[in-house]
Coordinates of C-alpha atoms in Angstrom, one line a residue:
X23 CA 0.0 0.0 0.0
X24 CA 1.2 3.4 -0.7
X25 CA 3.4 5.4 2.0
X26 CA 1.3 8.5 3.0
X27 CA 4.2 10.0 4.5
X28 CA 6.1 9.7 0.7
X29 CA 3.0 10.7 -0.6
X30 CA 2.9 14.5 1.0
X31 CA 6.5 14.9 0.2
X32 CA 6.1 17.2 -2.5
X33 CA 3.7 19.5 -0.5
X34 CA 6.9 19.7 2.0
X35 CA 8.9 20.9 -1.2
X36 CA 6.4 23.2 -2.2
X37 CA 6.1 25.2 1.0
X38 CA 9.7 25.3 1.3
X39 CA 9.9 26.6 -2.4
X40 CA 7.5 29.1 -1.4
X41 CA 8.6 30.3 2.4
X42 CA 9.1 33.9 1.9
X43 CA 5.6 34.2 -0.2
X44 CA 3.4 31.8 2.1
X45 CA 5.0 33.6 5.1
X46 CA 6.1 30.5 7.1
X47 CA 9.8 29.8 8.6
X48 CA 11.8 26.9 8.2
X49 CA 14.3 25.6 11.0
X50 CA 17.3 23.1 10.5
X51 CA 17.7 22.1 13.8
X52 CA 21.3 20.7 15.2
X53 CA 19.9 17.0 15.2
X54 CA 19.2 17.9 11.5
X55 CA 15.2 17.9 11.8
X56 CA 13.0 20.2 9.7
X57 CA 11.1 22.6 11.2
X58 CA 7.9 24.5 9.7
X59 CA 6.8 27.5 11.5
X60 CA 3.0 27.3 9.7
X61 CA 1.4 29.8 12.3
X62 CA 3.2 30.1 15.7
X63 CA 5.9 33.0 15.8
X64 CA 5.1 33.2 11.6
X65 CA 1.6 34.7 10.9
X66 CA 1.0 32.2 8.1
X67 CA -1.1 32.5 5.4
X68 CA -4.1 31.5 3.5
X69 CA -1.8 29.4 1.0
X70 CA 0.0 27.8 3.8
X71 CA -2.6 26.4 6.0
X72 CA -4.3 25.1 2.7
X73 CA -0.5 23.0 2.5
X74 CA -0.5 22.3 6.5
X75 CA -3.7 20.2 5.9
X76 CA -3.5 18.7 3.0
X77 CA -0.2 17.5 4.4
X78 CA -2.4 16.2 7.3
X79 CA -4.6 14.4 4.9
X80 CA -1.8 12.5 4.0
X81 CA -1.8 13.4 0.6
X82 CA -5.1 12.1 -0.3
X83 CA -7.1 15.0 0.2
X84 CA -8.0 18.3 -2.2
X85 CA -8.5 21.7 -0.8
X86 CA -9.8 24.9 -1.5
X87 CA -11.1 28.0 -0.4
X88 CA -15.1 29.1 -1.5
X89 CA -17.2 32.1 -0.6
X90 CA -19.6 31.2 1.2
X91 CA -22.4 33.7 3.1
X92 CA -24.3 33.2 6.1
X93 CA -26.9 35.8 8.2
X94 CA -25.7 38.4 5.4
X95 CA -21.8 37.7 6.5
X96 CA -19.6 37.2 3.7
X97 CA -17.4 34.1 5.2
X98 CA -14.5 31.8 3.7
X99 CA -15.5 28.4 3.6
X100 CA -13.1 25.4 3.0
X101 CA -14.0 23.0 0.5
X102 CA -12.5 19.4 0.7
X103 CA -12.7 16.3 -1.2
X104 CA -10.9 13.0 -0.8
X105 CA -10.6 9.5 -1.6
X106 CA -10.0 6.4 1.2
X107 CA -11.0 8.8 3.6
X108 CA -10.7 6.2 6.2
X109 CA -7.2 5.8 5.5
X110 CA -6.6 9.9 5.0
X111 CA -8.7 10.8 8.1
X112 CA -8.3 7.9 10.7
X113 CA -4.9 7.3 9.6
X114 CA -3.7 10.7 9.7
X115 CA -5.5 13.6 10.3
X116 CA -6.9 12.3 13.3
X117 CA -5.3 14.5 16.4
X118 CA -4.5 11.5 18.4
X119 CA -0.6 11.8 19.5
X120 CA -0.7 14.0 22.7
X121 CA 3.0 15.2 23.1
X122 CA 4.2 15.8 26.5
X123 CA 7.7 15.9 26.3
X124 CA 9.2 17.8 29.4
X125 CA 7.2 21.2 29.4
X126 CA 6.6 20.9 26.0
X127 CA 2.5 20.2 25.4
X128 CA 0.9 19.5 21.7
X129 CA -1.0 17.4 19.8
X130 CA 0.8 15.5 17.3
X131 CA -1.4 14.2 13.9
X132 CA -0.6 13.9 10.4
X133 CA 1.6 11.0 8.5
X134 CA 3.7 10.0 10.7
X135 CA 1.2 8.8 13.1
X136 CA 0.8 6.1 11.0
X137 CA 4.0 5.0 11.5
X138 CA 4.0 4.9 15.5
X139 CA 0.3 3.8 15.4
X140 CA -0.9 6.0 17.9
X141 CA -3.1 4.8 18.5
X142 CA -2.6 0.9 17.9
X143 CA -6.3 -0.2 17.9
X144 CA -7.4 2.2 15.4
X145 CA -4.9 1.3 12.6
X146 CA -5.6 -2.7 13.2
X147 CA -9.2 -1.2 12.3
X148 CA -8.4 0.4 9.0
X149 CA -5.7 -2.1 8.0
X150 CA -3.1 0.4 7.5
X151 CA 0.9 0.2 8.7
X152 CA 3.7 3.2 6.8
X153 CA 7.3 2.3 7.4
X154 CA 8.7 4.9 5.5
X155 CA 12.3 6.1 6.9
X156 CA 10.8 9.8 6.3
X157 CA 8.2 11.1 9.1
X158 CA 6.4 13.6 8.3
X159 CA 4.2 15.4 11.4
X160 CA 1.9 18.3 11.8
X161 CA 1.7 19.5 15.3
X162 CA -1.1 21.5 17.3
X163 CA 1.1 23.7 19.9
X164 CA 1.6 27.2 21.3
X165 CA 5.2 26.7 20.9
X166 CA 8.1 25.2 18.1
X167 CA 9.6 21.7 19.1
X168 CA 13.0 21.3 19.8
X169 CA 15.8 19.4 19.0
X170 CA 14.5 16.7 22.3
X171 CA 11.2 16.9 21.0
X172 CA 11.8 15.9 17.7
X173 CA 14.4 13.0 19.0
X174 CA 11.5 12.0 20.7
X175 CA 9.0 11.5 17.7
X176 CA 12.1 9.8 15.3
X177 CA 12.1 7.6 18.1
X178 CA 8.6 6.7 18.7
X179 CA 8.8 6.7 14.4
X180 CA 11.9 4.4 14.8
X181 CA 13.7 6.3 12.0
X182 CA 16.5 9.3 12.2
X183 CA 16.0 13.0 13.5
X184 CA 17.0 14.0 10.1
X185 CA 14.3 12.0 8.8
X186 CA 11.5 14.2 10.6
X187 CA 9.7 17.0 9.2
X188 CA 7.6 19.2 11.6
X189 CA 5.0 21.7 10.6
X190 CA 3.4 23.6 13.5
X191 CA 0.4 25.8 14.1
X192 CA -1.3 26.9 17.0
X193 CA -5.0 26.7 17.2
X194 CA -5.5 30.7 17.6
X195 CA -3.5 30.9 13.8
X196 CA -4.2 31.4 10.1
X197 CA -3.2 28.2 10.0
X198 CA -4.8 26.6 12.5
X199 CA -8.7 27.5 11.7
X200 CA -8.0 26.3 8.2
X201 CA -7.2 22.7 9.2
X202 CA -9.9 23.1 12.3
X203 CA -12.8 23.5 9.3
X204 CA -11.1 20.6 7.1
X205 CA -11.8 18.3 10.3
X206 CA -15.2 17.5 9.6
X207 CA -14.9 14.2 7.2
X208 CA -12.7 13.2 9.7
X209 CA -15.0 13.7 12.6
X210 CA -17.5 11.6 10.8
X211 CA -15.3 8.9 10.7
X212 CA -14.4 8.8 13.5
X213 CA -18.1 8.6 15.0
X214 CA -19.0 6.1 12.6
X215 CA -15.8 4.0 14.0
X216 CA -16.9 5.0 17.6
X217 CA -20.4 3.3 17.0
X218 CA -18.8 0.5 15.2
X219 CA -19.2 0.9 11.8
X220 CA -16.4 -0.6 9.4
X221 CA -15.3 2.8 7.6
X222 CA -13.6 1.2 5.1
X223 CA -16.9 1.0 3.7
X224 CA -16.5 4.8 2.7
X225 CA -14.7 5.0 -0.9
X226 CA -15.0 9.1 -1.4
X227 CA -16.1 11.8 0.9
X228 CA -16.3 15.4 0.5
X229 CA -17.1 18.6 2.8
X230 CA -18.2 22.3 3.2
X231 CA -17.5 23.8 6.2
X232 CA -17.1 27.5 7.6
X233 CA -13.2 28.7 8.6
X234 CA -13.8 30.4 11.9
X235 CA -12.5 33.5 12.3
X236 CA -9.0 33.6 14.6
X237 CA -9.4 34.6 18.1
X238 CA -6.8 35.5 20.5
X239 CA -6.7 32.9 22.3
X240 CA -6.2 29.1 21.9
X241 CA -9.6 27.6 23.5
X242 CA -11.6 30.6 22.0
X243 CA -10.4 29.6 18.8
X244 CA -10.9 25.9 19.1
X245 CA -14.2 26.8 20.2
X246 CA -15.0 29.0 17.1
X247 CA -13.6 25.8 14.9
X248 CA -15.6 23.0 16.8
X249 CA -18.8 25.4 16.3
X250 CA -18.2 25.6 12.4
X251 CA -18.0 21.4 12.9
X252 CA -20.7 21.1 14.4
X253 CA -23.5 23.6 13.7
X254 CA -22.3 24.6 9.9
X255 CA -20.9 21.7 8.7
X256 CA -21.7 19.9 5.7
X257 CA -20.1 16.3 4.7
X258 CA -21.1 13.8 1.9
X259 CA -19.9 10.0 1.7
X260 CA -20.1 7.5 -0.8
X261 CA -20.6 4.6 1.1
X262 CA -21.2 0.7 0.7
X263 CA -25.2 1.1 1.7
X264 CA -27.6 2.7 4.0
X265 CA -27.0 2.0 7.3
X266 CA -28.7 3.2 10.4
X267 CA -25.7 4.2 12.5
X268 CA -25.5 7.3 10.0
X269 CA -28.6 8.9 12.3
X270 CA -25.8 9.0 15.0
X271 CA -23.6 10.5 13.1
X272 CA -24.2 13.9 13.4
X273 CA -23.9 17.0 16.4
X274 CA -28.2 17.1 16.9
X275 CA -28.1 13.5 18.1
X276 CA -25.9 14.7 21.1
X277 CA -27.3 15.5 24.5
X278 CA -24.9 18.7 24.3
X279 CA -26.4 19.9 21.4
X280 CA -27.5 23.8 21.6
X281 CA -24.4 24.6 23.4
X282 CA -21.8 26.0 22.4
X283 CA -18.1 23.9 22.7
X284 CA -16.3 26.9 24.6
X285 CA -18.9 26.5 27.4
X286 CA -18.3 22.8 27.0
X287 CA -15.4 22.6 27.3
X288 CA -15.3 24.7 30.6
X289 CA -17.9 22.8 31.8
X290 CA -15.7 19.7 31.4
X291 CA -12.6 21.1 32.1
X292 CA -10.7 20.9 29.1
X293 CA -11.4 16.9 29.3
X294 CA -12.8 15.8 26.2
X295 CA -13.3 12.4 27.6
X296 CA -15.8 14.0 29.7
X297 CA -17.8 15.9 26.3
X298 CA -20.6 13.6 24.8
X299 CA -18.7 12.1 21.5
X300 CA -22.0 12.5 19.3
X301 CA -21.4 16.4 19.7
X302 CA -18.1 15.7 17.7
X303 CA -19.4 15.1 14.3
X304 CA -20.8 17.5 11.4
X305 CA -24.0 19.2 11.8
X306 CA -25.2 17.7 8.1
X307 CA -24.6 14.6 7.0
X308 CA -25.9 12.9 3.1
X309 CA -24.7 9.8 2.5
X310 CA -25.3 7.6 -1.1
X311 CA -25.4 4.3 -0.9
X312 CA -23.4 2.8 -4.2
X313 CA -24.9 -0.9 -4.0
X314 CA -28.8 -0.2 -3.0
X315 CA -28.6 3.4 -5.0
X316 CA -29.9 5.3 -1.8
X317 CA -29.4 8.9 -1.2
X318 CA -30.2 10.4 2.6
X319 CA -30.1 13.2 5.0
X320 CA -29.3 13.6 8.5
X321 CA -28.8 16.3 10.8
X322 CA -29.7 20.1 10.1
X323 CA -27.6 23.3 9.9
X324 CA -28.0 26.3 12.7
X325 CA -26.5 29.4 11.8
X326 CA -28.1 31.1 14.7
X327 CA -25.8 28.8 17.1
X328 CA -22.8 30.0 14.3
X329 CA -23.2 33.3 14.3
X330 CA -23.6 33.8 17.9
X331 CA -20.0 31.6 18.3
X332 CA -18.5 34.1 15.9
X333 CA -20.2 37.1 17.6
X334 CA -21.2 38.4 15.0
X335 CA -24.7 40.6 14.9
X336 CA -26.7 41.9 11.9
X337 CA -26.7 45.5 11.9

């Protein structure tokens, strides 16, 4: 099966190729990593968290930007398509690695996951081991990696610091929103696998979700993003068939539902094991079936609970 971490190697030239216009650093760190200032102490760019995601997607994911306009509010909407979602979403965009590597906190997702199978149960699911020498990582922190945090992913990667490539964004960044709204075939998925569906089954997905705006500070802005997810956003799967788990697979089947996830997540205390997993998922959902020819709906949109996360007000 193909390498997804060779596979997103030519986005890594590309951004390189294009640091100055895309607004991004690159580091060469003593241990002779790569590191991609995306959106931490670099503002980033439009062009450059487009590139940070689809490097997430492992390479099998398209991206754009479309207009898109809500309450009378002229927003950016990011517009995604790809193919084995299962293995592009599960098996790599999925934040799963939590980093905590002496003071150093992030959330690790992206290629190289699949190579230290973080987690393990999740890629005996979908099938899927990458032993590629290079690792290729996009992390979710406040702060650059250093040359111990790096030594710690080649390690957990079993290949060479030289070997690694890092891009990192925080949440409150250019950056950072734009992969945020690209979540939302992913958090399908990942439902679907929580209720026990075989996502394999999915051949092709494709979504429409709001970018939120950037706030100023990290759990504002993942707030914002979950909101877009979960009350704006729009996902379509080909699947197998019909099945009836895909009522559970979107945000109005959650007892949370009608919040929104900042006051969640202070309710909870920053715990997401303590959140209701059905509020993770999109707020629309239309899946075709290919073998019994089926097209349905589930879920509803709510740009009242959107616009109210943004803060914005007609005038």
């Amino acid at each position: 099966m193909i390498s997804i971490n060779d596979n997103v190697t030519r986005y890594i030239d590309e951004i390189l190729d294009r640091e100055e216009e895309l607004n991004v650093k690159s580091y060469y760190l003593e241990n002779q990593a790569t590191v991609i200032d995306c959106g931490v102490n670099a503002v980033g760019s439009i062009g450059a968290g487009i590139l940070y995601a689809m490097v997430s997607l492992g390479g099998f994911g398209k991206i754009s930007m479309v207009p898109g306009i809500i309450d009378d509010y002229y927003l950016h909407f990011s517009q995604v398509y790809i193919d084995s979602p299962y293995l592009a979403c599960l098996g790599s965009q999925k934040p799963a690695w939590k980093l905590k590597i002496e003071g150093y906190t992030g959330t690790a997702f992206g290629p190289a996951r699949a190579i230290s199978q973080k987690p393990k149960a999740l890629y005996s699911a979908i099938d899927y081991t990458d032993d590629s020498e290079t690792a290729i990582i996009n992390i979710e922190s406040q702060a650059l990696p250093g040359e111990k945090e790096i030594d710690f992913i080649a390690k957990q990667c079993s290949t060479d610091p030289e070997c690694v490539v890092a891009l990192v964004a925080k949440p409150n960044s250019i950056a950072g929103s734009i992969v945020n709204s690209t979540r939302t075939v992913e958090w399908v998925l990942n439902r679907l696998y929580q209720l026990g569906y075989d996502t394999r089954n999915i051949t092709s997905a494709s979504s429409a979700t709001p970018i939120a705006p950037v706030m100023s500070g990290e759990q504002e802005s993942m707030g914002v993003s979950f909101d877009s997810i979960a009350y704006y956003g729009m996902a379509f799967l080909y699947a197998k068939c019909q099945d009836e788990r895909f009522k559970d697979a979107v945000s109005a089947s959650s007892k949370n539902y009608g919040k929104g996830f900042l006051s969640i997540m202070k309710e909870s205390q920053g715990d997401y094991s303590k959140v209701d997993p059905a509020m993770f998922t999109t707020a629309r959902l239309t899946v075709n079936g290919l073998e019994d020819g089926i097209t349905k709906g589930y879920g509803k949109l709510n740009p009242s609970m959107l616009m109210t996360s943004y803060g914005l007000k007609n005038i």
